[in-house]
Coordinates of C-alpha atoms in Angstrom, one line a residue:
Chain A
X1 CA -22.5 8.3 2.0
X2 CA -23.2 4.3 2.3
X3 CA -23.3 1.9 -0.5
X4 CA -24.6 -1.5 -0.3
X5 CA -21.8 -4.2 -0.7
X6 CA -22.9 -5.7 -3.8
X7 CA -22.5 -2.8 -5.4
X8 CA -18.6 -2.1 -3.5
X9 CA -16.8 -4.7 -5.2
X10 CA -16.8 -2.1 -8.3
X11 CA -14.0 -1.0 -6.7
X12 CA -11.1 1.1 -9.0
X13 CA -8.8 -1.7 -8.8
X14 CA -5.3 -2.5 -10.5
X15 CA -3.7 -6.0 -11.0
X16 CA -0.6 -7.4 -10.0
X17 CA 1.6 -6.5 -12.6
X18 CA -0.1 -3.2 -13.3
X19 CA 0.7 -2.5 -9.2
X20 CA 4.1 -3.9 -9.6
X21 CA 4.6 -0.7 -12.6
X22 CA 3.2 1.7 -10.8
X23 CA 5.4 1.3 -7.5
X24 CA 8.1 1.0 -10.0
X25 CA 6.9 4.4 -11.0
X26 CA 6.4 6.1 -7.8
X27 CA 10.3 5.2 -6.9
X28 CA 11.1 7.0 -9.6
X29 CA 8.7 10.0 -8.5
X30 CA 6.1 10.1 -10.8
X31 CA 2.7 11.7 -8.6
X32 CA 0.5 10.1 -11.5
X33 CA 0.9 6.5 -10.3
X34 CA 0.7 8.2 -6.5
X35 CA -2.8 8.9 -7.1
X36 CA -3.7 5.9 -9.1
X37 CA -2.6 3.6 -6.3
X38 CA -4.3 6.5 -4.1
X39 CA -7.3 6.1 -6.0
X40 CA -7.0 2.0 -6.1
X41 CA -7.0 1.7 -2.0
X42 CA -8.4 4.8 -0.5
X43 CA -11.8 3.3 -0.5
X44 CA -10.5 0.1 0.9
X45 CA -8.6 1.7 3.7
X46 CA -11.5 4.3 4.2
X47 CA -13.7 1.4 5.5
X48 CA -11.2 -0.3 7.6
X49 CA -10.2 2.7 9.1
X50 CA -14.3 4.4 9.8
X51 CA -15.1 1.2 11.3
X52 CA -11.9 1.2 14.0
X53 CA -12.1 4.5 14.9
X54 CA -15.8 5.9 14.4
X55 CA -15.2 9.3 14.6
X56 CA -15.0 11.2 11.2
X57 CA -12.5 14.1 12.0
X58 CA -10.5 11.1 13.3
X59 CA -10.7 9.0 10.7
X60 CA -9.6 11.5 7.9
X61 CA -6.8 12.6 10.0
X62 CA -5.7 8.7 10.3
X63 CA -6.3 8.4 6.5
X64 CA -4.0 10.7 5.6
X65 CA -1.3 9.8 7.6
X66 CA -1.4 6.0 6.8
X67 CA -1.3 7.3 2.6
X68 CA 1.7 9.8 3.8
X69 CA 3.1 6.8 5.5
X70 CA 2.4 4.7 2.5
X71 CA 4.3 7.5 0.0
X72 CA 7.0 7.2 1.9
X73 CA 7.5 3.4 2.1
X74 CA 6.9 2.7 -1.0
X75 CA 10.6 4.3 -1.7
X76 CA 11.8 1.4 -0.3
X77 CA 9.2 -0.9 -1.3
X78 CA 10.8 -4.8 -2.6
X79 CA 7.7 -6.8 -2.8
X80 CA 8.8 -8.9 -0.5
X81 CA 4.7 -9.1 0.5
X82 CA 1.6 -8.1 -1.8
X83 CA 1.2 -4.6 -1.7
X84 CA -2.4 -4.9 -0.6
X85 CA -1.4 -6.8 2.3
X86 CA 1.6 -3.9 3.1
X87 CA -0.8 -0.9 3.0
X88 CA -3.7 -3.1 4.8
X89 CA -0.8 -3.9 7.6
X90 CA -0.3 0.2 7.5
X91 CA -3.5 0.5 8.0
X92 CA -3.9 -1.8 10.9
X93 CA -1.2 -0.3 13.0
X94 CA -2.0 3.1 12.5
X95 CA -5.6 2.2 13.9
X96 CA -3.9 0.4 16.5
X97 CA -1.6 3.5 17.3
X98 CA -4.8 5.0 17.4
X99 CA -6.3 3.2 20.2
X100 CA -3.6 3.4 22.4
X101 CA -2.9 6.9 22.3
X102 CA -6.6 7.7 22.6
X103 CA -8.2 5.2 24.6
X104 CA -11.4 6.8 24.5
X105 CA -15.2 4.9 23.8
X106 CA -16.1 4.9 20.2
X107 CA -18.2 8.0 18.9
X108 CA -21.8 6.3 18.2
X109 CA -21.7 6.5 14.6
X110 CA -24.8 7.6 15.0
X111 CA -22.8 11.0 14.4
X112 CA -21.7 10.2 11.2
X113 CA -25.2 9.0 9.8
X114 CA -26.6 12.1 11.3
X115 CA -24.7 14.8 9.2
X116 CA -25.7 12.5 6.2
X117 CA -29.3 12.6 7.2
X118 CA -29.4 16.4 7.4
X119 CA -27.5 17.0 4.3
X120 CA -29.3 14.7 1.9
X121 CA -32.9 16.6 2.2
X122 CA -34.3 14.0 -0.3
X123 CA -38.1 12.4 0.5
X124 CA -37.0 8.8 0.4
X125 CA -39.3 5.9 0.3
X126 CA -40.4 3.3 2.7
X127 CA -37.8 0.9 1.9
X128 CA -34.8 2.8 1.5
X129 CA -35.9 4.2 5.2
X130 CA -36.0 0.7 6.9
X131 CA -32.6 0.0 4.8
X132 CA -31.3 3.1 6.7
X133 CA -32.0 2.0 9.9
X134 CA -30.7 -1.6 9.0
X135 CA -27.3 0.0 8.7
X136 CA -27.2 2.1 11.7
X137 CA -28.5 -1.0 13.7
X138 CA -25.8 -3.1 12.5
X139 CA -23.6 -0.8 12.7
X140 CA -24.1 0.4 16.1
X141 CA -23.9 -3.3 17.0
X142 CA -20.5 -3.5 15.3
X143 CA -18.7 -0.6 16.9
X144 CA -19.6 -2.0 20.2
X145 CA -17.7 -4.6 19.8
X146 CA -13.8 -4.7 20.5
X147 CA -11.3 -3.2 18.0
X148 CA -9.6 -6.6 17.0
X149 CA -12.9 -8.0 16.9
X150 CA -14.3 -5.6 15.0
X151 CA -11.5 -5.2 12.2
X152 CA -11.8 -9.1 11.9
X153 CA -15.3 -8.9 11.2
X154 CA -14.6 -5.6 8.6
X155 CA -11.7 -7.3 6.8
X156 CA -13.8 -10.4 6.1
X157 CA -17.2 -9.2 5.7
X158 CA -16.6 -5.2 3.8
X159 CA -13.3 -5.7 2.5
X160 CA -13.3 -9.4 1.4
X161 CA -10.0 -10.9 2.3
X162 CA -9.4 -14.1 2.7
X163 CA -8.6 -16.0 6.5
X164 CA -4.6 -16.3 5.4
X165 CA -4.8 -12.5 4.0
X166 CA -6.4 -11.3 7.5
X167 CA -3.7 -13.2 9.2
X168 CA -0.8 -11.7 7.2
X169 CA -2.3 -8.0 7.8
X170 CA -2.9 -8.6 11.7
X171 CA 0.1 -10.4 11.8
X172 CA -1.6 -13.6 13.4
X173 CA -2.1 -17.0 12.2
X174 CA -5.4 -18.4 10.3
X175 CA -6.4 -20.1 13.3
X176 CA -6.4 -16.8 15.3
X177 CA -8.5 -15.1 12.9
X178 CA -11.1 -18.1 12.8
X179 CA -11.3 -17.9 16.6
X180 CA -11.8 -14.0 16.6
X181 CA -14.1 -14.3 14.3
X182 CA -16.2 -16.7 15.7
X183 CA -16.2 -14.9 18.7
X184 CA -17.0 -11.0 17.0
X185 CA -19.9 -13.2 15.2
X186 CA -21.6 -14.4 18.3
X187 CA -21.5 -11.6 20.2
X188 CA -22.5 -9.3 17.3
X189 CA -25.7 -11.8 17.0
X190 CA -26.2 -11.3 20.9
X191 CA -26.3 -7.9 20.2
X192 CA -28.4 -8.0 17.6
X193 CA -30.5 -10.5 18.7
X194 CA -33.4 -7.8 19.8
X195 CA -33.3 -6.3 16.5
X196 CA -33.7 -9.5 14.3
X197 CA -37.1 -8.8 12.8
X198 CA -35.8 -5.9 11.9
X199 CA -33.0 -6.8 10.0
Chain B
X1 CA -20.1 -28.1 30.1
X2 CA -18.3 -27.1 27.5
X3 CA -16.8 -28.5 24.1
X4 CA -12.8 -29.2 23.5
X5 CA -13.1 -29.5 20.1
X6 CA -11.3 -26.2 19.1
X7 CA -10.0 -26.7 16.0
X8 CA -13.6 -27.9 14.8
X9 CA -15.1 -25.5 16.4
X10 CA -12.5 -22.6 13.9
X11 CA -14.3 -24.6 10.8
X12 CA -17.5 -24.1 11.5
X13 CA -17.9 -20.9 9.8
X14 CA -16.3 -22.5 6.8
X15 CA -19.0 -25.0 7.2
X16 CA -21.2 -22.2 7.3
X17 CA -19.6 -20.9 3.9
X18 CA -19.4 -23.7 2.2
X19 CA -16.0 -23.4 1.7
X20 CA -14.6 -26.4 4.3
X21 CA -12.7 -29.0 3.3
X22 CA -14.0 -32.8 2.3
X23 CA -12.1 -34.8 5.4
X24 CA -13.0 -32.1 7.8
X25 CA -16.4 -31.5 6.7
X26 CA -17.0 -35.3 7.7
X27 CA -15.7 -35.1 11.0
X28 CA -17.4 -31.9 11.4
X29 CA -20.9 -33.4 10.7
X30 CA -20.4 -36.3 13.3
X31 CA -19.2 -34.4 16.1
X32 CA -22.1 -32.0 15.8
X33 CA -24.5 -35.1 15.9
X34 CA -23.0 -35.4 19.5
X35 CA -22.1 -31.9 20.4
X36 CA -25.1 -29.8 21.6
X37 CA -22.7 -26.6 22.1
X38 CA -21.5 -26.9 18.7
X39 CA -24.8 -27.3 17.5
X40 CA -26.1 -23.8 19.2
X41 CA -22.8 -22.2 18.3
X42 CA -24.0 -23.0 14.6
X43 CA -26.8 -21.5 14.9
X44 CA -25.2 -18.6 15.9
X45 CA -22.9 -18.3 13.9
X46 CA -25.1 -18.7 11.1
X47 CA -27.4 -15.5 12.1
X48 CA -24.0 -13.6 12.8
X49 CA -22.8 -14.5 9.4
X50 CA -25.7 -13.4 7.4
X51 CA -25.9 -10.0 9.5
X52 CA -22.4 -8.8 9.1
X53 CA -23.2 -9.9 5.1
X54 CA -25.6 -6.9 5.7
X55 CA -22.8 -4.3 6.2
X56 CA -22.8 -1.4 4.5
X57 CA -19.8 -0.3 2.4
X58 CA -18.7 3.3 3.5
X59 CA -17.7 5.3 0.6
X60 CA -15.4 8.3 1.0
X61 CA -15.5 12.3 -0.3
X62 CA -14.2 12.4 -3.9
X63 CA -11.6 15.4 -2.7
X64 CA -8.2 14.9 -2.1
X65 CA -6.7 15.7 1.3
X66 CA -4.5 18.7 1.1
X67 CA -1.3 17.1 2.7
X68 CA -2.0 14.1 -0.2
X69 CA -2.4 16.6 -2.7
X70 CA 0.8 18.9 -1.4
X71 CA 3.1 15.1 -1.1
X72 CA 1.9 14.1 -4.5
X73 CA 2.6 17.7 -6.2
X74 CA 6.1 18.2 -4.1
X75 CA 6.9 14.4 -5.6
X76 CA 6.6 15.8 -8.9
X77 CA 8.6 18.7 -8.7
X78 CA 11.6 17.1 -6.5
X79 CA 12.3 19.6 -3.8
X80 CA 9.3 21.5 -2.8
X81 CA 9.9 25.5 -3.2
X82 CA 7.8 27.9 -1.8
X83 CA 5.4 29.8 -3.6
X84 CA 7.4 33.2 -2.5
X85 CA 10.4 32.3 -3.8
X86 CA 8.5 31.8 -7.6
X87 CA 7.0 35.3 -7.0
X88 CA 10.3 37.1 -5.9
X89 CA 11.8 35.5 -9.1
X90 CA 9.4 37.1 -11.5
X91 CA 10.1 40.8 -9.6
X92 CA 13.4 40.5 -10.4
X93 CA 13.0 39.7 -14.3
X94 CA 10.4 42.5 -14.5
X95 CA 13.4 44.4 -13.0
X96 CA 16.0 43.8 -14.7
X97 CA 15.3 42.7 -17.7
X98 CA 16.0 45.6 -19.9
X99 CA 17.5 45.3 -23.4
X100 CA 21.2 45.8 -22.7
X101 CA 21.3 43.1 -19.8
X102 CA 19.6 40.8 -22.1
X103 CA 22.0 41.3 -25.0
X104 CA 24.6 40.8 -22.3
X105 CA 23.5 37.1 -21.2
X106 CA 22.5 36.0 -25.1
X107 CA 26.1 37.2 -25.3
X108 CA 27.3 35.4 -22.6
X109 CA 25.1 32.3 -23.6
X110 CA 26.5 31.8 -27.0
X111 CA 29.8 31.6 -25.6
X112 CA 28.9 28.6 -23.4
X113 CA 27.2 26.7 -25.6
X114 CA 30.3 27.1 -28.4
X115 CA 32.4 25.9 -25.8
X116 CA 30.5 22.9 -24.5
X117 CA 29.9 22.2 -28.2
X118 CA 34.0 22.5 -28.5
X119 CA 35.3 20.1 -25.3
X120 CA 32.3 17.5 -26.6
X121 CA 32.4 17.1 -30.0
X122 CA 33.8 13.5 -30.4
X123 CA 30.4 12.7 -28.3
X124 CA 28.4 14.9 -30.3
X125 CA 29.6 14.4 -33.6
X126 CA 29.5 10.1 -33.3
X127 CA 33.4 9.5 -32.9
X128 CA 32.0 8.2 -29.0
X129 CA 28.7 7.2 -27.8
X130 CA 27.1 9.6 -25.5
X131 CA 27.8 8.8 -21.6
X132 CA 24.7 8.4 -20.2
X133 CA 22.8 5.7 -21.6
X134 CA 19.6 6.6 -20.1
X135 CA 18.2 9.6 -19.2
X136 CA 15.1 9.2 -17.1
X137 CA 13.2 11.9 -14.7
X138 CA 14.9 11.0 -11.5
X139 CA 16.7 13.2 -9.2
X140 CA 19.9 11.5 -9.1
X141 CA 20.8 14.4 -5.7
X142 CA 18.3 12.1 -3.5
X143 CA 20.5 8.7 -4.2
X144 CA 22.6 8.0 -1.9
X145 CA 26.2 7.7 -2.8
X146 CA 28.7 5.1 -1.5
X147 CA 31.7 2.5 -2.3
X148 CA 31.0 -1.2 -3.1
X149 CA 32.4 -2.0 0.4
X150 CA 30.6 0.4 2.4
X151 CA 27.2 -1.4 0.9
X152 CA 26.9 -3.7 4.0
X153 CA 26.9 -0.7 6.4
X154 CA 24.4 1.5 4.6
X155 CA 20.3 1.6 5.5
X156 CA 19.1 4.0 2.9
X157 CA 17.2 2.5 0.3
X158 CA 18.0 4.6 -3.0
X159 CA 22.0 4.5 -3.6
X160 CA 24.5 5.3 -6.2
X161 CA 27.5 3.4 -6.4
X162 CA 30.3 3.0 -8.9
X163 CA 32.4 0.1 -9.9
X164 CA 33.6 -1.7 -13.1
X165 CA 31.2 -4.2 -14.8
X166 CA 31.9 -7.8 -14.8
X167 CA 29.7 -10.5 -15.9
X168 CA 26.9 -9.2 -17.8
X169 CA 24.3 -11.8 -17.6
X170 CA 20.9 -11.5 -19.9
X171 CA 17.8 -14.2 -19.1
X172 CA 15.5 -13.5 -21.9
X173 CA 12.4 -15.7 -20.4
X174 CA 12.7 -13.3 -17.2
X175 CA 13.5 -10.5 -19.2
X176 CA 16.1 -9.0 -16.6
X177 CA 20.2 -8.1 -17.2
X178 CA 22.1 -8.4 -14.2
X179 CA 25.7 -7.8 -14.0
X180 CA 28.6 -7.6 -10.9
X181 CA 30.1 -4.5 -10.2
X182 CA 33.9 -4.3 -8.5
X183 CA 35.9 -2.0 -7.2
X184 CA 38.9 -3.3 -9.2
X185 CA 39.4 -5.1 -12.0
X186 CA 42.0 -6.9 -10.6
X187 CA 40.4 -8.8 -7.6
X188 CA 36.8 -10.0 -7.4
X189 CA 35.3 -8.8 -4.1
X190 CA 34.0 -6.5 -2.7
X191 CA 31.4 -6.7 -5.3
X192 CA 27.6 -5.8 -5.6
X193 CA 25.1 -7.5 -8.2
X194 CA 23.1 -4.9 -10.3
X195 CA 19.5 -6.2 -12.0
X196 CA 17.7 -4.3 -14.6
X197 CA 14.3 -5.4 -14.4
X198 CA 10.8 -5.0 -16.6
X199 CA 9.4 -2.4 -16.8
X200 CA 12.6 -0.6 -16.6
X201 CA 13.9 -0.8 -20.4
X202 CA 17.6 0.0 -20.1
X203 CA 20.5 -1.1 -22.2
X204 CA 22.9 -3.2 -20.4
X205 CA 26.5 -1.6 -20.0
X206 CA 29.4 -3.2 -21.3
X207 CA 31.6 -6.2 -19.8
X208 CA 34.7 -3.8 -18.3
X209 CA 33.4 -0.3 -18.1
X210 CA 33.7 1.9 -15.6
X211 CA 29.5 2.9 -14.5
X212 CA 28.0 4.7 -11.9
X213 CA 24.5 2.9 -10.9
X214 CA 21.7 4.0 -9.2
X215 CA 18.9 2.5 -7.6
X216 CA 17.2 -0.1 -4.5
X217 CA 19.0 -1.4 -2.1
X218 CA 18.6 -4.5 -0.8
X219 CA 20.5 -7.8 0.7
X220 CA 19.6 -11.3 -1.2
X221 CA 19.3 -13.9 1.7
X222 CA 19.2 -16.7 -0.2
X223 CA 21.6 -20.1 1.1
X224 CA 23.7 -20.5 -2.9
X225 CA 23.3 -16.0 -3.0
X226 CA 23.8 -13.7 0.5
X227 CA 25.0 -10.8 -1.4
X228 CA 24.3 -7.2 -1.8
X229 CA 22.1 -6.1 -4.6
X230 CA 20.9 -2.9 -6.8
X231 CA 17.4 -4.2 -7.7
X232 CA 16.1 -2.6 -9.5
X233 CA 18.8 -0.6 -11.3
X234 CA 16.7 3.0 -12.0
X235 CA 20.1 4.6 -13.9
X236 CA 23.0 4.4 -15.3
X237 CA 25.9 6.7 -16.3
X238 CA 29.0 5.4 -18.0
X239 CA 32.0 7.4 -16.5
X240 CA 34.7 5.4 -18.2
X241 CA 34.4 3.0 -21.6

C-alpha cells in the first residue's frame, strides 16, 4: 500500500518524555510500552528498510530482526543518544549487514507494486493511474541508485530528518551527508531526466 | 574544468531549501555569478530536489510479526513456558484432585499461613515497617547480583547489589533521590551511587540501613564524578533497618 507523503507525517508518534516513560517501562518488562514504541517506529523503519533492500520477503525478515534487536537493547538503554536516532542507527546497520551478506542487485520493485496492482481490483481513475506510475518511476529511479546514496535520499526526503540527525544515524559528519546527497540528487535527476514530463 | 568550491557547493541544496545561512547565502550568490558548474549543478539539484519531494511513503501490514508478537508476550510473562507444560498441568488436577487430597493441602495450607502469620507479626501487626518498600512487577531472578567492588568488573546491565546507605541526597527541581551505598560502615570506598529517577516513584531508604538495590548499570564519566552508578534504581528491599 503507498501513501502520499503529505499525508505520512500523521505518523503514531510519542514525545520525548513520553519515550523516556515507556523505555523506563520496557526495562521493567511491560509488553504494553513494547508495542507502543513498536507502533511509534515501525512505519518509520518500514520505509528505510523497503527502500535499502527492495525485496519484500526481505524486508520483513530485516524488520523483525532490527525490532528483536531493538527489545533487546533497550534493556540496557541510558539515553545517552535520542532513541530515534538509536533505533534509526539499528536500522542502518542491519540494512548494511544486509548488503554485505547478500550482495545481490535490488529486486525491481516493480515486484512489490505488482502484487498491489493485482490485489486491489478497484477501477481507478485517470489521475490516480498516472500518480501510480509517478511512483514506480521514481521509485525505480531510486533503487538504482547506491545503498548509501539511496538511504541519504530516504532519510531526508520520506522520513524527514534533519542533515545533523542523518549524520548521527550513518555515523558520518553533516558535511558527508550534504556531499552524498548532492550526489544521490543528481544522478537521480539523470535518471529521471527522460521521464520529466511525466512526473 | 571543474569547481573547488566544496564547501559551497554542500550548501547549495540548503540554498535550494531556503534554509542557508545569511553570511553564506552571500557568498553563495557571488560565486554562482562566476561559477558556470555551480550554476548547472543548481539546476540540477533543484529538479532532483523537487522529484525525491514526490516519494511515496510506504506503509506497512497492520499485523504483528509472530516473533514480535511471541518477544512481546514472553516479556510479559518472564520466562517463556511452553504451551505443553500448561496442558500437562491441567491433566494432573483433573487427576488428582479428588476431595480427600484437597482437604489434605487446605489442611496443609492453613498451617503455613498461621505460621508465616506467627514468625511475622511485628511486621504485620505495625510494631516494624514492612521490608520491601516497593513492590513492583519485575523479576528480580534476571538482575544480576554482585558486591559493590566487583561493580567495575561486571558488563551486565540489570544488577542487584547490596550495601549500607550513606548520604541520602533529594533535588526536588530534578525530582531524583540519590544516595551512596558501602560495603562497610566503617570505611567509605568501595562505594556505588544509587539514583531514583521520575517516573519511578519510590521512597528513599534511610541514612544507615542495610538495602539490597536493583537496577541499570552504568559508569558516570564525568572529570569532578568517574564512579559507578545504579541509574535508574528499579527496586529496593530493605534487609536490615
Amino acid at each position: 500500500m503507498i501513501q502520499r507523503p503529505e499525508l505520512a507525517n500523521n505518523k503514531c508518534a510519542v514525545d520525548r518524555e513520553q519515550e523516556r516513560h515507556l523505555v523506563f517501562a520496557v526495562q521493567r518488562g511491560d509488553p504494553e510500552a513494547f508495542r507502543e514504541l513498536y507502533d511509534a517506529y515501525r512505519e518509520r523503519i518500514y520505509n528505510l528498510v523497503t527502500y535499502s533492500i527492495g525485496d519484500p520477503l526481505q524486508t520483513q525478515d530485516v524488520l523483525q530482526t532490527i525490532f528483536l534487536k531493538v527489545f533487546r537493547g533497550l534493556r540496557g538503554f541510558r539515553f545517552q543518544s535520542s532513541l530515534s536516532t538509536w533505533i534509526y542507527r539499528i536500522a542502518h546497520n542491519e540494512c548494511q549487514n544486509y548488503h554485505r551478506a547478500w550482495r545481490a542487485p535490488h529486486v525491481p520493485l516493480e515486484a512489490i507494486l505488482g502484487s498491489h496492482h493485482e490485489i486491489d481490483t478497484r477501477p481507478v481513475s485517470h489521475e490516480q493511474h498516472a500518480r501510480q506510475e509517478r511512483d514506480v518511476i521514481l521509485q525505480q529511479a531510486l533503487m538504482q541508485l547506491p545503498f548509501k546514496m539511496r538511504e541519504v535520499v530516504v532519510l531526508k526526503y520520506v522520513e524527514g530528518l534533519s542533515y545533523d540527525e542523518i549524520g548521527r544515524v550513518l555515523g558520518c559528519a553533516p558535511g558527508t551527508v550534504a556531499s552524498r546527497l548532492n550526489r544521490a540528487l543528481t544522478e537521480l535527476e539523470e535518471r529521471l531526466r527522460p521521464f520529466k514530463r511525466l512526473l | 574544468m571543474s569547481c573547488w568550491h566544496f564547501s559551497l557547493r554542500r550548501k547549495l541544496l540548503p540554498y535550494i531549501e531556503g534554509e542557508i545561512h545569511e553570511k553564506d547565502l552571500k557568498r553563495l550568490e557571488r560565486h554562482l555569478l562566476d561559477c558556470g558548474l555551480c550554476r548547472d549543478l543548481l539546476l540540477r539539484l533543484r529538479a532532483g530536489h523537487q522529484m525525491a519531494q514526490k516519494l511515496a511513503h510506504q506503509v506497512p501490514g497492520g499485523d504483528y510479526p509472530p516473533e514480535i508478537e511471541a518477544m512481546m508476550a514472553a516479556a510479559g510473562e518472564g520466562t517463556p513456558r511452553p504451551r505443553m507444560r500448561v496442558q500437562a498441568w491441567h491433566d494432573w488436577v483433573e487427576r488428582f484432585a479428588t476431595p480427600g487430597v484437597l482437604g489434605v493441602l487446605t489442611a496443609v495450607l492453613v498451617a503455613q499461613l498461621a505460621l508465616l502469620v506467627a514468625s511475622n507479626r511485628d511486621v504485620l501487626f505495625g510494631q516494624k515497617s514492612a521490608a520491601t518498600i516497593k513492590t513492583s512487577d519485575l523479576d528480580l531472578n534476571d538482575f544480576h547480583v554482585l558486591d559493590i567492588a566487583d561493580l567495575k568488573l561486571n558488563t551486565e546491565p540489570h544488577i542487584a547489589t547490596e550495601g549500607y546507605v550513606t548520604d541520602v541526597h533529594t533535588d526536588k527541581e530534578e525530582g531524583t533521590v540519590a544516595f551512596k551505598l558501602v560495603e562497610s560502615q566503617s570505611a567509605p570506598g568501595p562505594f556505588v551511587v544509587c539514583e531514583i529517577m521520575s517516573p519511578i516513584k519510590m521512597a528513599a531508604p534511610r541514612d544507615g540501613s542495610y538495602v539490597r538495590v536493583y537496577g541499570v548499570s552504568r559508569y558516570d564519566a564525568q572529570t569532578d564524578r568517574k564512579w559507578y552508578e545504579v541509574n535508574p534504581v528499579l527496586d529496593i528491599a530493605v534487609l536490615k533497618h
